[in-house]
Amino acid sequence: MLRVSDVTSFITCPRLAYFRLHHWVERATEYHAAREIYLSLRKGYGYEWAFERFSTLFPESEDVFRAAASKFRMSDELEGLQPVAWEVHFESERLGLRGVVDEVLEGDRFLVVMLTKNSEEFTFRERMRLAALCAISGMDGGYAYYAYDGKLMFYSASRRDRYNLLRLLEKLRRIEKGFLPERKESERCEFCEYRESCETKPSTFLSRFF
């Protein structure tokens, strides 16, 4: 079963989605740390408890946690949202997709943590993540909380986003079966954990039409 994170990985880079599907290696990131901080503070605990949770999953990553903690912002807007459940997993057998929301809220809405927001509109990557969560949860909307900006934004699912999500899932199914997308250079390549493996795997003729 595909993960919602596979959808966002594909949008970042189709080859990144390939390597995460077939050669998954989980590493500590500031996103992991910021999410633990958010959940701990929202539940009424503090930074020490957040670090306890984070370090249990990612030992020897204190520098990552400290970097996230230095940028984290908690907004007063969150006080108007009432959580009824935390860290809820959803999956859809029909779509072959699973994922987790950080909060289920009163009013049949969800909330997920993201890091930064650079515009007043959702990016395509953000919309696809939120559309995927709507699809597997059965909710028609949810909130994104940008932990480094203290910004809360509401997303309402659209038919166009749902259609684009289905197209992405079709492509991910091919990757899941072993299809290797064409290699594309970007600024992210320099920091990608799969860079060496990617550079040694040549593109094929068919991958140009993917």
Short mmCIF file of C-alpha atoms in Angstrom, two decimals, residues 43-177:
data_model
loop_
_atom_site.label_atom_id
_atom_site.label_comp_id
_atom_site.label_asym_id
_atom_site.label_seq_id
_atom_site.Cartn_x
_atom_site.Cartn_y
_atom_site.Cartn_z
CA LYS A 43 -1.23 17.90 24.57
CA GLY A 44 -0.02 20.08 27.43
CA TYR A 45 3.50 18.73 27.75
CA GLY A 46 6.75 20.57 27.15
CA TYR A 47 9.87 20.52 25.03
CA GLU A 48 11.56 17.94 27.23
CA TRP A 49 8.77 15.46 26.56
CA ALA A 50 8.96 16.26 22.84
CA PHE A 51 12.69 15.51 22.90
CA GLU A 52 12.04 12.27 24.78
CA ARG A 53 9.68 11.13 22.03
CA PHE A 54 11.96 12.31 19.23
CA SER A 55 15.17 10.82 20.64
CA THR A 56 13.47 7.47 21.18
CA LEU A 57 12.94 7.24 17.43
CA PHE A 58 16.11 9.04 16.39
CA PRO A 59 18.97 8.62 18.89
CA GLU A 60 22.00 10.87 18.53
CA SER A 61 20.04 13.52 16.62
CA GLU A 62 19.93 16.25 19.26
CA ASP A 63 21.26 18.84 16.82
CA VAL A 64 18.27 18.27 14.52
CA PHE A 65 15.87 18.70 17.42
CA ARG A 66 17.56 21.88 18.64
CA ALA A 67 17.43 23.37 15.14
CA ALA A 68 13.70 22.69 14.92
CA ALA A 69 13.02 23.98 18.43
CA SER A 70 14.78 27.27 17.66
CA LYS A 71 12.42 27.91 14.73
CA PHE A 72 9.18 26.52 16.15
CA ARG A 73 6.22 28.87 16.66
CA MET A 74 2.96 28.17 18.47
CA SER A 75 -0.04 30.23 17.35
CA ASP A 76 -2.96 31.42 19.48
CA GLU A 77 -5.23 30.51 16.56
CA LEU A 78 -4.88 26.87 17.53
CA GLU A 79 -6.85 27.50 20.71
CA GLY A 80 -10.01 27.74 18.61
CA LEU A 81 -9.60 24.16 17.35
CA GLN A 82 -10.73 21.30 19.56
CA PRO A 83 -8.95 17.96 19.03
CA VAL A 84 -10.86 14.75 19.64
CA ALA A 85 -8.06 12.34 18.70
CA TRP A 86 -4.32 12.46 18.06
CA GLU A 87 -2.05 10.81 15.48
CA VAL A 88 -4.84 8.96 13.69
CA HIS A 89 -3.98 6.52 10.91
CA PHE A 90 -6.28 6.17 7.90
CA GLU A 91 -6.14 3.92 4.88
CA SER A 92 -8.21 3.29 1.77
CA GLU A 93 -8.21 -0.18 0.27
CA ARG A 94 -9.87 1.22 -2.84
CA LEU A 95 -7.10 3.73 -3.43
CA GLY A 96 -4.35 1.56 -1.98
CA LEU A 97 -3.21 4.53 0.09
CA ARG A 98 -2.53 5.13 3.78
CA GLY A 99 -1.42 8.02 5.94
CA VAL A 100 -1.71 9.76 9.30
CA VAL A 101 -3.15 13.06 10.48
CA ASP A 102 -1.78 14.76 13.57
CA GLU A 103 -5.20 15.70 14.94
CA VAL A 104 -8.83 14.87 14.25
CA LEU A 105 -10.87 17.92 15.23
CA GLU A 106 -14.44 18.60 16.21
CA GLY A 107 -16.54 19.26 13.15
CA ASP A 108 -15.11 16.39 11.11
CA ARG A 109 -11.86 18.11 10.19
CA PHE A 110 -8.20 17.15 10.52
CA LEU A 111 -4.93 18.98 11.11
CA VAL A 112 -1.43 18.19 9.91
CA VAL A 113 1.87 19.88 10.68
CA MET A 114 4.03 21.38 7.94
CA LEU A 115 7.16 23.50 8.33
CA THR A 116 7.08 26.75 6.35
CA LYS A 117 4.71 28.78 4.20
CA ASN A 118 6.14 31.11 1.56
CA SER A 119 2.91 32.25 -0.13
CA GLU A 120 -0.77 32.88 0.53
CA GLU A 121 -1.81 29.90 -1.60
CA PHE A 122 -1.22 26.20 -1.20
CA THR A 123 1.46 24.79 -3.49
CA PHE A 124 0.60 21.82 -5.69
CA ARG A 125 2.61 19.57 -3.39
CA GLU A 126 0.69 20.80 -0.34
CA ARG A 127 -2.67 20.43 -2.09
CA MET A 128 -1.90 16.87 -3.09
CA ARG A 129 -0.91 15.94 0.44
CA LEU A 130 -4.08 17.44 1.83
CA ALA A 131 -6.25 15.97 -0.94
CA ALA A 132 -4.79 12.54 -0.21
CA LEU A 133 -5.60 12.89 3.49
CA CYS A 134 -9.15 13.95 2.65
CA ALA A 135 -9.52 10.94 0.36
CA ILE A 136 -8.41 8.36 2.91
CA SER A 137 -10.11 9.95 5.93
CA GLY A 138 -13.46 10.63 4.28
CA MET A 139 -13.32 14.28 5.38
CA ASP A 140 -13.82 17.10 2.90
CA GLY A 141 -11.31 19.50 4.43
CA GLY A 142 -8.62 20.05 6.99
CA TYR A 143 -6.01 22.43 8.38
CA ALA A 144 -2.32 22.78 7.72
CA TYR A 145 -0.29 24.28 10.56
CA TYR A 146 3.05 25.75 9.49
CA ALA A 147 5.19 25.23 12.57
CA TYR A 148 8.00 27.65 11.66
CA ASP A 149 5.64 30.48 10.71
CA GLY A 150 2.85 29.99 13.24
CA LYS A 151 0.42 30.11 10.34
CA LEU A 152 -2.84 28.13 10.16
CA MET A 153 -4.56 27.56 6.79
CA PHE A 154 -7.73 25.69 5.89
CA TYR A 155 -7.94 23.41 2.86
CA SER A 156 -11.16 22.33 1.16
CA ALA A 157 -10.95 19.39 -1.24
CA SER A 158 -11.82 20.02 -4.89
CA ARG A 159 -12.69 17.69 -7.76
CA ARG A 160 -9.63 18.91 -9.68
CA ASP A 161 -7.31 18.06 -6.80
CA ARG A 162 -8.92 14.63 -6.45
CA TYR A 163 -8.45 14.02 -10.20
CA ASN A 164 -4.78 15.07 -10.05
CA LEU A 165 -4.29 12.81 -7.04
CA LEU A 166 -5.63 9.82 -8.98
CA ARG A 167 -3.23 10.56 -11.84
CA LEU A 168 -0.31 10.66 -9.41
CA LEU A 169 -1.38 7.36 -7.87
CA GLU A 170 -1.39 5.75 -11.33
CA LYS A 171 2.22 6.84 -11.86
CA LEU A 172 3.24 5.69 -8.40
CA ARG A 173 1.76 2.26 -9.11
CA ARG A 174 4.15 1.91 -12.04
CA ILE A 175 7.08 2.95 -9.85
CA GLU A 176 5.94 0.52 -7.18
CA LYS A 177 6.15 -2.26 -9.77
#
